[in-house]
CSV table of C-alpha atoms and ligand atoms in Angstrom, one decimal:
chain,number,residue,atom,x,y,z
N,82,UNK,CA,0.0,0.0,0.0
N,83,UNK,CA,1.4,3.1,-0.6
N,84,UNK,CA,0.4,6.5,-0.7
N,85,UNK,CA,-0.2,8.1,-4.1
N,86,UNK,CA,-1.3,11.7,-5.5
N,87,UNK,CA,-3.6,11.9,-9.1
N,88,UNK,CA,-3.8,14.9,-11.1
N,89,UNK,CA,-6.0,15.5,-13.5
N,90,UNK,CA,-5.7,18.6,-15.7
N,91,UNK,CA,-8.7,20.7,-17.4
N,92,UNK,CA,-9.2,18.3,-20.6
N,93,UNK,CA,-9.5,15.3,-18.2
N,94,UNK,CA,-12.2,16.8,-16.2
N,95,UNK,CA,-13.4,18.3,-19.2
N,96,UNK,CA,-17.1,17.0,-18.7
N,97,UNK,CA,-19.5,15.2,-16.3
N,98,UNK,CA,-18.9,12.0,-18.7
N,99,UNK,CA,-14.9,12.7,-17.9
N,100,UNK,CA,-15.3,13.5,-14.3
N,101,UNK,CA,-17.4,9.8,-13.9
N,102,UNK,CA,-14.1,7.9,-15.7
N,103,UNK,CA,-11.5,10.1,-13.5
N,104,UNK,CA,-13.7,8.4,-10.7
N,105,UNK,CA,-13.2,4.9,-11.8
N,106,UNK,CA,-10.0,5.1,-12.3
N,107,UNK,CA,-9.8,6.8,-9.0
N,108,UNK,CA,-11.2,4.1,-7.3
N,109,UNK,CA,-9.1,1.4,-9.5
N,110,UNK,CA,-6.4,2.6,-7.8
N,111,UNK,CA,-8.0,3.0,-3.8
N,112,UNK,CA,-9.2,-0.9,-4.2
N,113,UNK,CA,-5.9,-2.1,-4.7
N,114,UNK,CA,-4.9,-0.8,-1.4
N,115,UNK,CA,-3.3,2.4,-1.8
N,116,UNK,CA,-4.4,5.9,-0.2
N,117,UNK,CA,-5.1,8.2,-2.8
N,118,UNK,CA,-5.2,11.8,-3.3
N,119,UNK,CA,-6.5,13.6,-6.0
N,120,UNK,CA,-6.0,17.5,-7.3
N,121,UNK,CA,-8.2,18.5,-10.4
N,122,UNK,CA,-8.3,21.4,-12.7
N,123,UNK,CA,-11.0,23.4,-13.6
N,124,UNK,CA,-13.4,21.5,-16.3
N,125,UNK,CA,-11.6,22.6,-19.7
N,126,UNK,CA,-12.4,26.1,-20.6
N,127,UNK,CA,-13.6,27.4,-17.3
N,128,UNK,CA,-10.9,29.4,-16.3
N,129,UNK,CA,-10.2,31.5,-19.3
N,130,UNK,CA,-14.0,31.6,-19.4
N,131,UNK,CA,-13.7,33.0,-15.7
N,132,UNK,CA,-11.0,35.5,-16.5
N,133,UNK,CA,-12.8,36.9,-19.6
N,134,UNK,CA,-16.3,37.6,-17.8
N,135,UNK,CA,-13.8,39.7,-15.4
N,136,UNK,CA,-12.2,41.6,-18.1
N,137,UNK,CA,-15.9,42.4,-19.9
N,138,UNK,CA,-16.7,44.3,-16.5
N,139,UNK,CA,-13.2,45.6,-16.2
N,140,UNK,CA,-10.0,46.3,-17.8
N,141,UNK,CA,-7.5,46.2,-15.2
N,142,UNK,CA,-9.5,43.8,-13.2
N,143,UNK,CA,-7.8,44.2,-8.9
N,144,UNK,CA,-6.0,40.7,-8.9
N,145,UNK,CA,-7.6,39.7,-5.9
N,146,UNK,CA,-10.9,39.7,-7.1
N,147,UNK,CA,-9.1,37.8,-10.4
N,148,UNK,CA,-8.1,35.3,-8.3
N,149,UNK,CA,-11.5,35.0,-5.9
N,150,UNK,CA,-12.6,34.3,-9.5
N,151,UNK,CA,-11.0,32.1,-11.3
N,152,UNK,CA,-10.3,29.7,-8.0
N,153,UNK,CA,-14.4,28.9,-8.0
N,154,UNK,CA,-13.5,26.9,-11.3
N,155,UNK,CA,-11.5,24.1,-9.2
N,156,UNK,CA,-14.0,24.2,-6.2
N,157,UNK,CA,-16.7,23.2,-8.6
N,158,UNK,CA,-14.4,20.0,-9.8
N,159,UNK,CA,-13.7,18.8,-6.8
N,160,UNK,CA,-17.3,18.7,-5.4
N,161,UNK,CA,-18.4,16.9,-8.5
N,162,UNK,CA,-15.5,14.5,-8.4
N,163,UNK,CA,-16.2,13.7,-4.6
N,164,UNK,CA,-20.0,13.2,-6.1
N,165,UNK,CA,-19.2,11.1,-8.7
N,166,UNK,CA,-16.7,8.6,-6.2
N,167,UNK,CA,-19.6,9.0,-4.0
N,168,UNK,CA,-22.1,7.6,-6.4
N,169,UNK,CA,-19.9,4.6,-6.9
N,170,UNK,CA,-19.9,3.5,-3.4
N,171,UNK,CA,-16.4,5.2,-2.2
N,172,UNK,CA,-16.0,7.5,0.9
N,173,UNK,CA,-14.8,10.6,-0.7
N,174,UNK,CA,-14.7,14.4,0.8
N,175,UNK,CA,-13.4,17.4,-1.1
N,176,UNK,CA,-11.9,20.7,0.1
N,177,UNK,CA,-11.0,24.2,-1.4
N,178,UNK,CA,-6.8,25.5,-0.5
N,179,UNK,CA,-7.9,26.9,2.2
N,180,UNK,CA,-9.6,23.8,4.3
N,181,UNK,CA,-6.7,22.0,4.2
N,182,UNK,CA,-4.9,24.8,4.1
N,183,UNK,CA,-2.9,25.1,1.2
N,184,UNK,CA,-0.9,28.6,2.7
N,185,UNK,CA,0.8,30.8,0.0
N,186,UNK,CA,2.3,34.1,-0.1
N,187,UNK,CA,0.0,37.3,-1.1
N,188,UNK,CA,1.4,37.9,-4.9
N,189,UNK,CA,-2.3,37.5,-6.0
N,190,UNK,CA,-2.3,35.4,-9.9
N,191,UNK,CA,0.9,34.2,-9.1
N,192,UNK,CA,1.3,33.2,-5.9
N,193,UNK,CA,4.2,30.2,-3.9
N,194,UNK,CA,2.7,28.2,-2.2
N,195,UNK,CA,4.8,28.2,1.5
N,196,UNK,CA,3.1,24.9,3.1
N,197,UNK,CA,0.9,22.8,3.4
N,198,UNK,CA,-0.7,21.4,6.4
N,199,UNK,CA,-1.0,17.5,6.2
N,200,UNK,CA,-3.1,16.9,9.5
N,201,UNK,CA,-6.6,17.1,8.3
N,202,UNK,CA,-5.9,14.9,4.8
N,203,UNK,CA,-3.9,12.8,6.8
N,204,UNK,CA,-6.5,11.7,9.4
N,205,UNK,CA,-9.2,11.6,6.3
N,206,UNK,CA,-6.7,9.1,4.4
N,207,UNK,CA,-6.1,7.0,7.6
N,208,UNK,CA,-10.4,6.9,8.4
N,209,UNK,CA,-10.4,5.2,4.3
N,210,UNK,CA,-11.5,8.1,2.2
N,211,UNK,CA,-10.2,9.6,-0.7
N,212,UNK,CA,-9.0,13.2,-0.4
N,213,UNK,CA,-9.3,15.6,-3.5
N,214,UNK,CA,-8.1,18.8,-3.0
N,215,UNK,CA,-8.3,22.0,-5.3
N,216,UNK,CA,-5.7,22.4,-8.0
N,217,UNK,CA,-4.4,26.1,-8.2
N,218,UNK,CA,-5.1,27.7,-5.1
N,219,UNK,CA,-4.3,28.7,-2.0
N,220,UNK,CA,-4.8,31.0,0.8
N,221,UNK,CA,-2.1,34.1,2.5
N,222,UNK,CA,-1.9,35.3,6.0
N,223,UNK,CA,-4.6,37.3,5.9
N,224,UNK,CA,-7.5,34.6,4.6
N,225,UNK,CA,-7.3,35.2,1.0
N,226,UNK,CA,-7.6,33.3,-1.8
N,227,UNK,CA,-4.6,33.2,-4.2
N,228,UNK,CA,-4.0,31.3,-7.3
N,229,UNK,CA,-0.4,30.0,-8.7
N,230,UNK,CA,-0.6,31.0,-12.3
N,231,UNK,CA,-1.7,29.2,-15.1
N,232,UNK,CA,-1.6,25.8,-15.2
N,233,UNK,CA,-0.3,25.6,-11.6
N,234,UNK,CA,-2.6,22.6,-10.6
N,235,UNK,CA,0.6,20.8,-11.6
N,236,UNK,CA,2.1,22.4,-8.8
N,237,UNK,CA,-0.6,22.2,-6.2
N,238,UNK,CA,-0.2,17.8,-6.7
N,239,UNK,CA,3.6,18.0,-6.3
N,240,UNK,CA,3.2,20.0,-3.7
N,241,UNK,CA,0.5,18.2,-1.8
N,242,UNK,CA,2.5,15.0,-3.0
N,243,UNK,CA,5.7,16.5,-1.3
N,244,UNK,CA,3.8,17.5,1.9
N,245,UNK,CA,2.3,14.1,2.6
N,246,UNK,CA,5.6,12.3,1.5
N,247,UNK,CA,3.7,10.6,-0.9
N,248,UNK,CA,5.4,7.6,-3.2
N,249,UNK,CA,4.8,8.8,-6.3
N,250,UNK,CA,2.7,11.9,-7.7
N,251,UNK,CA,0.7,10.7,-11.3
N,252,UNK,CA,0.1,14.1,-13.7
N,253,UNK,CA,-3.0,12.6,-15.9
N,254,UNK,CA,-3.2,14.7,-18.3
N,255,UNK,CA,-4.7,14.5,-22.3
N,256,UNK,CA,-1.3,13.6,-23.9
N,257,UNK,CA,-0.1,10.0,-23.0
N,258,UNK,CA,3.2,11.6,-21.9
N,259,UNK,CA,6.2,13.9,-22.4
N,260,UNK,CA,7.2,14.4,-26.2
N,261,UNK,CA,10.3,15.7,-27.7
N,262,UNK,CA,8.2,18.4,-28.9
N,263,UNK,CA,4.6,19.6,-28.5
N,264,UNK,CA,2.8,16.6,-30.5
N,265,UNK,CA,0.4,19.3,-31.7
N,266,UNK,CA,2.8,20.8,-33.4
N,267,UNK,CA,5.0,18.1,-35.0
N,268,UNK,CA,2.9,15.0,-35.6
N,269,UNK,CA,6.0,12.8,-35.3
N,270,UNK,CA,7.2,14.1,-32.0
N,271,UNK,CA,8.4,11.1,-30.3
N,272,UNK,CA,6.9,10.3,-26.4
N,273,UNK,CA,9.8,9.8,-24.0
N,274,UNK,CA,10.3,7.2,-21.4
N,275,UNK,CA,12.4,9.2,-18.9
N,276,UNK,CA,13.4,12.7,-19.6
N,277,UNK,CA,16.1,14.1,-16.8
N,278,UNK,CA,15.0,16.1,-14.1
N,279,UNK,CA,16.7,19.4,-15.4
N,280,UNK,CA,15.7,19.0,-18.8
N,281,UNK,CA,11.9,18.8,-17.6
N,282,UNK,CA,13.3,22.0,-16.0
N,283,UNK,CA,14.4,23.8,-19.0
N,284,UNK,CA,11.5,22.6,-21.4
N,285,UNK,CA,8.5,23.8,-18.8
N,286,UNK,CA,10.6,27.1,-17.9
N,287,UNK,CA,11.3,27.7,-22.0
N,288,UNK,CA,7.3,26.9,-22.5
N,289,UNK,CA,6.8,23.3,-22.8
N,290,UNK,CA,3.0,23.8,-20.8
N,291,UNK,CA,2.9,19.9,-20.2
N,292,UNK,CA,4.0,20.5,-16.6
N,293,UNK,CA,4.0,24.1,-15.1
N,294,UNK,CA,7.3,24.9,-14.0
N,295,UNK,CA,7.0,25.1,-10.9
N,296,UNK,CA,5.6,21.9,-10.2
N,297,UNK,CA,9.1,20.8,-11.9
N,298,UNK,CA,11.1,22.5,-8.6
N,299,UNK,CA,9.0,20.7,-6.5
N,300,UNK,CA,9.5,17.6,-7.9
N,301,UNK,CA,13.3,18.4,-7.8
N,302,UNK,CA,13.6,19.8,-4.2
N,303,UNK,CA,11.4,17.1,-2.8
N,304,UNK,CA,13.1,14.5,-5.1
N,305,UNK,CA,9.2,13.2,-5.9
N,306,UNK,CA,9.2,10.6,-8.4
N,307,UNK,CA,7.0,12.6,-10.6
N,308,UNK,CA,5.3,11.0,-13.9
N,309,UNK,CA,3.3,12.4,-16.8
N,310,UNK,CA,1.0,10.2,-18.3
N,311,UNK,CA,-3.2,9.6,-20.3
N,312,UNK,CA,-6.3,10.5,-18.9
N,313,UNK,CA,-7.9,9.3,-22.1
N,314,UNK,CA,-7.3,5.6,-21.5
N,315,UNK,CA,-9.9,3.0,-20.9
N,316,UNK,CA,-10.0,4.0,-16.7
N,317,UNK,CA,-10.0,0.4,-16.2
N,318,UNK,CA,-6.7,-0.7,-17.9
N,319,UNK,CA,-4.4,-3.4,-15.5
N,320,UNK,CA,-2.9,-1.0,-12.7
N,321,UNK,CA,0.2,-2.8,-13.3
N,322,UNK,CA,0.4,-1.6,-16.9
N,323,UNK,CA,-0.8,2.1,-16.0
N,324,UNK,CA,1.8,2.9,-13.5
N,325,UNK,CA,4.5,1.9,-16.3
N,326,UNK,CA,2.7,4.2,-18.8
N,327,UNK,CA,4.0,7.9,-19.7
N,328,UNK,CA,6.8,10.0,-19.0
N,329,UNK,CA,8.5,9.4,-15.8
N,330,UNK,CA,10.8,12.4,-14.5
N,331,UNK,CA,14.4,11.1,-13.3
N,332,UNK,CA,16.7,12.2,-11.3
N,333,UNK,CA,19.5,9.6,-12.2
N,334,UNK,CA,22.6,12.0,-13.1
N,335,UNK,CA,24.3,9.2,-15.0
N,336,UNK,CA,21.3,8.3,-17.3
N,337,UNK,CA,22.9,11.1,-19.6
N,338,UNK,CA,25.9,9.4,-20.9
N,339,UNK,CA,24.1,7.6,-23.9
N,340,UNK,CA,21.5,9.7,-24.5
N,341,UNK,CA,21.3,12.1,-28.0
N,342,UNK,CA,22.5,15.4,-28.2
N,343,UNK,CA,19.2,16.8,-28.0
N,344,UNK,CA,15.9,15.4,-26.5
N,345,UNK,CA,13.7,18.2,-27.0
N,346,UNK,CA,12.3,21.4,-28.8
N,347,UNK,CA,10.9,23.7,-27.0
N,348,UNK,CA,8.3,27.0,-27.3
N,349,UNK,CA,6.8,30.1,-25.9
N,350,UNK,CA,4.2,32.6,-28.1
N,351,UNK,CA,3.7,34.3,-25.2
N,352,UNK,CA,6.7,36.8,-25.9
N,353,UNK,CA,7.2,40.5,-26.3
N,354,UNK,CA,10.1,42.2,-26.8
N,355,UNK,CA,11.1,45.9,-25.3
N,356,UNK,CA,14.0,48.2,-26.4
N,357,UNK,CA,15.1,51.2,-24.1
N,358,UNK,CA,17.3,53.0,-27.2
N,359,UNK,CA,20.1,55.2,-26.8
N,360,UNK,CA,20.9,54.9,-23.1
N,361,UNK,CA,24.1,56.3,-21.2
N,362,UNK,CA,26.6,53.3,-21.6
N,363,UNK,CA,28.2,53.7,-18.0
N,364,UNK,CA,27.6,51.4,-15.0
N,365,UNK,CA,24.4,50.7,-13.2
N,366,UNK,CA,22.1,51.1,-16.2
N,367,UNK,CA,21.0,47.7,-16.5
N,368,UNK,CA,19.6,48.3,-12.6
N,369,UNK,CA,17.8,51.4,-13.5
N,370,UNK,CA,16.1,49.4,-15.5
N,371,UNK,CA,15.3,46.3,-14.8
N,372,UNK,CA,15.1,47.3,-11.2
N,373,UNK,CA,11.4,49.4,-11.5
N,374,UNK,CA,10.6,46.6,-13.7
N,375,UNK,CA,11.1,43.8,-10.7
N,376,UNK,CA,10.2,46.0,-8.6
N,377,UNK,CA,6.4,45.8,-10.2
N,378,UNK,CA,7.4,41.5,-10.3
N,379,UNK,CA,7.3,41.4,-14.2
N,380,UNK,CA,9.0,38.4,-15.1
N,381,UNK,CA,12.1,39.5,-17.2
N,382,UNK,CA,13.5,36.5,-19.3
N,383,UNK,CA,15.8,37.2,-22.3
N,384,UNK,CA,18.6,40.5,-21.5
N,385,UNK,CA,20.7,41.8,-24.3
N,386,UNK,CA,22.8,45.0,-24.3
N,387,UNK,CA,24.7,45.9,-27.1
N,388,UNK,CA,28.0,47.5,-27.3
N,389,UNK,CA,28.0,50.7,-26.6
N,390,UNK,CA,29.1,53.5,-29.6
N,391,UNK,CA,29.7,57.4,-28.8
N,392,UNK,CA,28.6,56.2,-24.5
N,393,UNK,CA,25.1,55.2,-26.3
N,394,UNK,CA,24.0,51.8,-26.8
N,395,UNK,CA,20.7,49.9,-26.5
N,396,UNK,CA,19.3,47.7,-24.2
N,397,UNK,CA,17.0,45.1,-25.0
N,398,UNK,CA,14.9,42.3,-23.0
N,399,UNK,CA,11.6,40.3,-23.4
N,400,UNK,CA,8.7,39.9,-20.7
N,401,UNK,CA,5.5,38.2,-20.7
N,402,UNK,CA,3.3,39.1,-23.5
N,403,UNK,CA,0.4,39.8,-20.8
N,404,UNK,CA,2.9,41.8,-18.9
N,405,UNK,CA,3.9,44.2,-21.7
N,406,UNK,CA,1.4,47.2,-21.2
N,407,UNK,CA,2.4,47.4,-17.5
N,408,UNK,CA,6.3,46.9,-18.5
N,409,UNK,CA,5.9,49.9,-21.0
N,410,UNK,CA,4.4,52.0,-18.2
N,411,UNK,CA,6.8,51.2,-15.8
N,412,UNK,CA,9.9,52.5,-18.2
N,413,UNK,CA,7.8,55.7,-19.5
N,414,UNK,CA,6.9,56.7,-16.2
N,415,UNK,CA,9.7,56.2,-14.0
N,416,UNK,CA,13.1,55.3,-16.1
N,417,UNK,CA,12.9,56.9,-18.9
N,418,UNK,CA,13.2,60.4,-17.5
N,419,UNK,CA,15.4,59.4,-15.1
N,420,UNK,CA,18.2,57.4,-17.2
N,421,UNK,CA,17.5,60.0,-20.4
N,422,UNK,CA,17.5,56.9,-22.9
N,423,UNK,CA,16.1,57.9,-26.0
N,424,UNK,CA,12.6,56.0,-27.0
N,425,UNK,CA,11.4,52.9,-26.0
N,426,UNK,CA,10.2,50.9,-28.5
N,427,UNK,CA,8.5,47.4,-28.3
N,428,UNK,CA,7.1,44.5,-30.5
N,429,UNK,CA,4.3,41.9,-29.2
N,430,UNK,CA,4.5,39.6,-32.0
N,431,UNK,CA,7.4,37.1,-31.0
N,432,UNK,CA,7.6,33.8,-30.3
N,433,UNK,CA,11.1,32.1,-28.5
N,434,UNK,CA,12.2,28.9,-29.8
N,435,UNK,CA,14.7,26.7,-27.6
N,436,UNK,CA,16.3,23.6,-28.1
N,437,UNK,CA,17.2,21.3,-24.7
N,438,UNK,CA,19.4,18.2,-23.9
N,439,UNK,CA,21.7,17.4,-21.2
N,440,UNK,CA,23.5,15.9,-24.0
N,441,UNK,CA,24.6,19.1,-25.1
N,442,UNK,CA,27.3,19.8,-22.9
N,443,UNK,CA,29.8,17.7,-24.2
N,444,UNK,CA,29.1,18.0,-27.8
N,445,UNK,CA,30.5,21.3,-29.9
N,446,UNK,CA,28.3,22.3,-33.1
N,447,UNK,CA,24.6,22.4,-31.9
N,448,UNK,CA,24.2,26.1,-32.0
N,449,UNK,CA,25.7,26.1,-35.5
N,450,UNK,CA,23.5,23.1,-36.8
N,451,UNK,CA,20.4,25.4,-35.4
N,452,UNK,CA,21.4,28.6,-36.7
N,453,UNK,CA,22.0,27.0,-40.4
N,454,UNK,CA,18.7,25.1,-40.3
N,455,UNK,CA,16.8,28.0,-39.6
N,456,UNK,CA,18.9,30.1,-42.0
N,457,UNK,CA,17.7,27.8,-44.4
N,458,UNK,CA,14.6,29.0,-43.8
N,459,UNK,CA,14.7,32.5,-44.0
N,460,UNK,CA,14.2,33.0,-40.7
N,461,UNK,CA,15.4,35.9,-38.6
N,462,UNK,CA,17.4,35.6,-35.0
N,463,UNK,CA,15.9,38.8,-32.7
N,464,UNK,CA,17.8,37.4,-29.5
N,465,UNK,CA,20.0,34.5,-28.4
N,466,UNK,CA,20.3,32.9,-25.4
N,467,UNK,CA,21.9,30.3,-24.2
N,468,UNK,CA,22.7,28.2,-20.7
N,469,UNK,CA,24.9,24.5,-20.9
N,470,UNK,CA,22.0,22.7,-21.8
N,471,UNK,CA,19.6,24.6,-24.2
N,472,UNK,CA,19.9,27.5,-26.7
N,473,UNK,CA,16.8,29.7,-27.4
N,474,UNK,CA,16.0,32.0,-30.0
N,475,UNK,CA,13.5,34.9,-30.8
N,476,UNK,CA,12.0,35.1,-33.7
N,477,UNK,CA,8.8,36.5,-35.5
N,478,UNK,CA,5.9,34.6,-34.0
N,479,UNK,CA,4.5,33.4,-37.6
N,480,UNK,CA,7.6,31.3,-38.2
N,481,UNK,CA,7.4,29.8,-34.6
N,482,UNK,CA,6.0,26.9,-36.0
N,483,UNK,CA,7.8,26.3,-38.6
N,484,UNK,CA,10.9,26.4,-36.7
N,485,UNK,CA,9.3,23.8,-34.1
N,486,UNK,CA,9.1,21.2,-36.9
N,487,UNK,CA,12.4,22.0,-39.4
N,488,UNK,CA,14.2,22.0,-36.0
N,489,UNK,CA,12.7,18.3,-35.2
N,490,UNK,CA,13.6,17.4,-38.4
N,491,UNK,CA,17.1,18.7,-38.2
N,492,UNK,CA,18.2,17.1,-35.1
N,493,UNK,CA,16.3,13.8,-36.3
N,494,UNK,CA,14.3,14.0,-33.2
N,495,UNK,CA,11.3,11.4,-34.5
N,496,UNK,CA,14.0,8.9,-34.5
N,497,UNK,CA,14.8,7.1,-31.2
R,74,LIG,P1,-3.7,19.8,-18.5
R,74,LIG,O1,-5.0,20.5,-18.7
R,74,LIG,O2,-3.9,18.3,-18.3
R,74,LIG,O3,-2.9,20.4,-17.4
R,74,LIG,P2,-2.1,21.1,-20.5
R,74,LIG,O4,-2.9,21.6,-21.7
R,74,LIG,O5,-1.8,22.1,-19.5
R,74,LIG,O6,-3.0,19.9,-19.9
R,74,LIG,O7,-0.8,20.4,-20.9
R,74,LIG,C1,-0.9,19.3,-21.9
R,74,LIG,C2,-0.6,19.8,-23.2
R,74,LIG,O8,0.8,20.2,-23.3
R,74,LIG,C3,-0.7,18.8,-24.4
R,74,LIG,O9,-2.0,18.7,-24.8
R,74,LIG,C4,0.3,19.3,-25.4
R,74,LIG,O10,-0.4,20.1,-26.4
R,74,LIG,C5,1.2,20.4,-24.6
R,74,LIG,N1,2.6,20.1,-24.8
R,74,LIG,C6,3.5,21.1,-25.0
R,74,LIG,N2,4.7,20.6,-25.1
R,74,LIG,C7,4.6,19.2,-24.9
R,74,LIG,C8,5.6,18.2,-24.8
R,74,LIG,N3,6.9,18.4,-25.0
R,74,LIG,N4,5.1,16.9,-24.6
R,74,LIG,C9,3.8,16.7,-24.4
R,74,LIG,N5,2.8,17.7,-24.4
R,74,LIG,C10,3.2,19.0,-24.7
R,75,LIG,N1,-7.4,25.9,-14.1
R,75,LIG,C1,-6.1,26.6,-14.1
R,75,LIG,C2,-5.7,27.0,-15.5
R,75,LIG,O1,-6.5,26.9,-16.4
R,75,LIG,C3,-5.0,25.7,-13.5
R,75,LIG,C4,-4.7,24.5,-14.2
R,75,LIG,O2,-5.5,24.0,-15.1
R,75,LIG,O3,-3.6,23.9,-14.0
R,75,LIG,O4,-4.7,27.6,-15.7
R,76,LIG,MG1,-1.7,22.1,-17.4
């Protein structure tokens, strides 16, 4: 017997029809012995759904009231997923982030979770029920809601999974596992047994929206054997041959040594790029900068500064494309004056494309093979960056796709 956490993401839950087979399956696993806990999504559709009714009533909506919002969608999966295990004869009982509670800082739409109090799921597990426990939220010091950011019901079940010291933590999602590239995009992406912990790392932080990334650093800290795997399947498959399904994250460091080059392509659309021109090229600019801009915690990912001719030179970096308004206001109000940079100019319409692998390290030509393949193509580099195990580029968000797949292609990534 062992003690096990289920997630099931937005497709899975997706419908009451959905919700009944997350319920067998559910209960496949509780008969044969183990204690399970399960964190859903929001039914498919229901948070954006959420969000956009707030932005038809107001523009800038206050994002506490976002996230009193869109945290209803998870409370109204868990109470019909209780129902549904209910309805087929199994003791289940659901609770919202703050019953258990699930305690997080304040940043409200984005919020860390801090801890997690184990005592009341604990003594529900040991009493024979199932526990299911609202993905995405939490609650701060002062009683309110937060959420975790999109897609951070990945989180919430590493997290829970870490706090209970659970055995394993199952992410069902509507993919049968972890691809080399987004299967949606490239229809002979291969699925992956194993990928390595850091490269799970790289491809959710460079866009890969299988697993939020910060349900990756969970996995990590609390070394929780974490794995990715179908919510589509019949629910009543042999156990045996679902726990071996998917993607399972590992943490072996010597796996590496035979694997390829690259295991992995991936993608963000959700880019834009900013340009403070003509700014003093002396010490402490980048600060100025960046400084109001973390001050007002926008996310900044790719930096470039280039160098400097006559003490001028420009300074370039990409946020969030949902950030970009605020990010603009920020640097006309108080660092444009302040620096006397000449204008700041900006372009919404970019997409970053990054290839990842561990394998990377030890092998000399990769950014080359990359920057010729997409040469090839007529495509245009913005921005580079690059760490020891991925290299990611900017480009014009219509060719983000076609990047994806000639990139596949080019490092013969279908092939195992
Ligand atoms: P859920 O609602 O279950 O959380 P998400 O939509 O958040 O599901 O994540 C699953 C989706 O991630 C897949 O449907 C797929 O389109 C996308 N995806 C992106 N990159 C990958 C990848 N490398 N491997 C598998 N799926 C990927
Ligand atoms: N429902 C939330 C979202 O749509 C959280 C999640 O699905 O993981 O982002
Ligand atoms: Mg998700």
């Amino acid at each position: 017997m062992a003690l096990i956490v289920h997630k099931y993401g937005g497709t899975s839950m997706g419908s009451t029809e959905r919700i009944k087979n997350v319920a067998r399956r559910v209960a496949k696993w509780h008969d044969a012995g183990h204690q399970i806990v399960v964190v859903p999504s929001a039914m498919s559709g229901e948070t954006n759904r959420l969000l956009g009714l707030a932005r038809e009533v107001m523009a800038q909506p206050d994002p506490r009231e976002l996230d009193m919002l869109a945290s209803t969608g998870e409370q109204v999966s868990v109470a019909l997923l209780a129902m549904a295990l209910q309805s087929i004869g199994k003791d289940a009982v659901s609770y919202a982030g703050w019953q258990v509670p699930v305690r997080t800082d304040s940043a409200f739409t984005k919020a860390r979770i801090q801890s997690i109090d184990d005592a009341r799921v604990k003594r529900d597990l040991d009493a024979g029920r199932i526990v299911i426990i609202t993905g995405f939220q939490g609650v701060d010091d002062n009683g309110n809601i937060t959420t975790l950011g999109r897609g951070g019901s990945d989180t919430s079940a590493v997290a829970v999974a870490a706090a209970l010291k659970a055995a394993e933590c199952l992410i069902y999602t509507d993919v049968d596992g972890v691809y080399t590239t987004d299967p949606r995009v490239v229809s002979d992406a291969r699925r992956l047994r194993t990928v390595t912990f850091e490269e799970m790392l790289e491809m959710a932080s460079l866009g890969s929206k299988v697993l939020q990334i910060r349900s990756v650093e969970f996995a990590g800290n609390y070394r929780m054997p974490t794995r990715v795997l179908s919510s589509l399947t019949d629910p009543m498959i042999p156990l045996e041959e679902e726990a071996r399904s998917g993607t399972l994250i590992s943490f072996e460091e010597d796996t590496h040594m035979e694997q390829a080059t690259i295991t992995g392509i991936a993608f963000n659309r959700d880019e834009a790029k900013i340009t403070v021109m003509q700014v003093p090229d002396r010490p402490g600019i980048a600060y100025q900068i960046l400084g109001p801009i973390a001050e007002a915690n926008i996310d900044v990912d790719m930096i470039v500064q280039n160098q400097g001719v006559d003490g001028k030179t420009d300074f370039t970096f990409t946020v969030p494309r949902g950030e970009y308004d605020r990010a603009m206001d920020v640097l006309n109000t108080s660092v444009k004056a302040h620096i006397g940079s000449g204008n700041i100019v900006g372009d919404t319409k970019v997409s970053k494309v990054s290839v990842v692998g561990v394998g990377m390290r030890s092998h000399v030509g990769v950014a080359s093979q990359m920057f010729r393949t997409l040469s090839e193509e007529g495509i245009n580099m913005q921005l580079i960056s690059t760490s020891e195990i991925k290299i990611s580029v900017l480009i014009d968000e219509k060719y983000m796709e076609l990047a994806v797949r000639v990139l596949h292609k080019a490092f013969e990534l279908e092939k195992a």
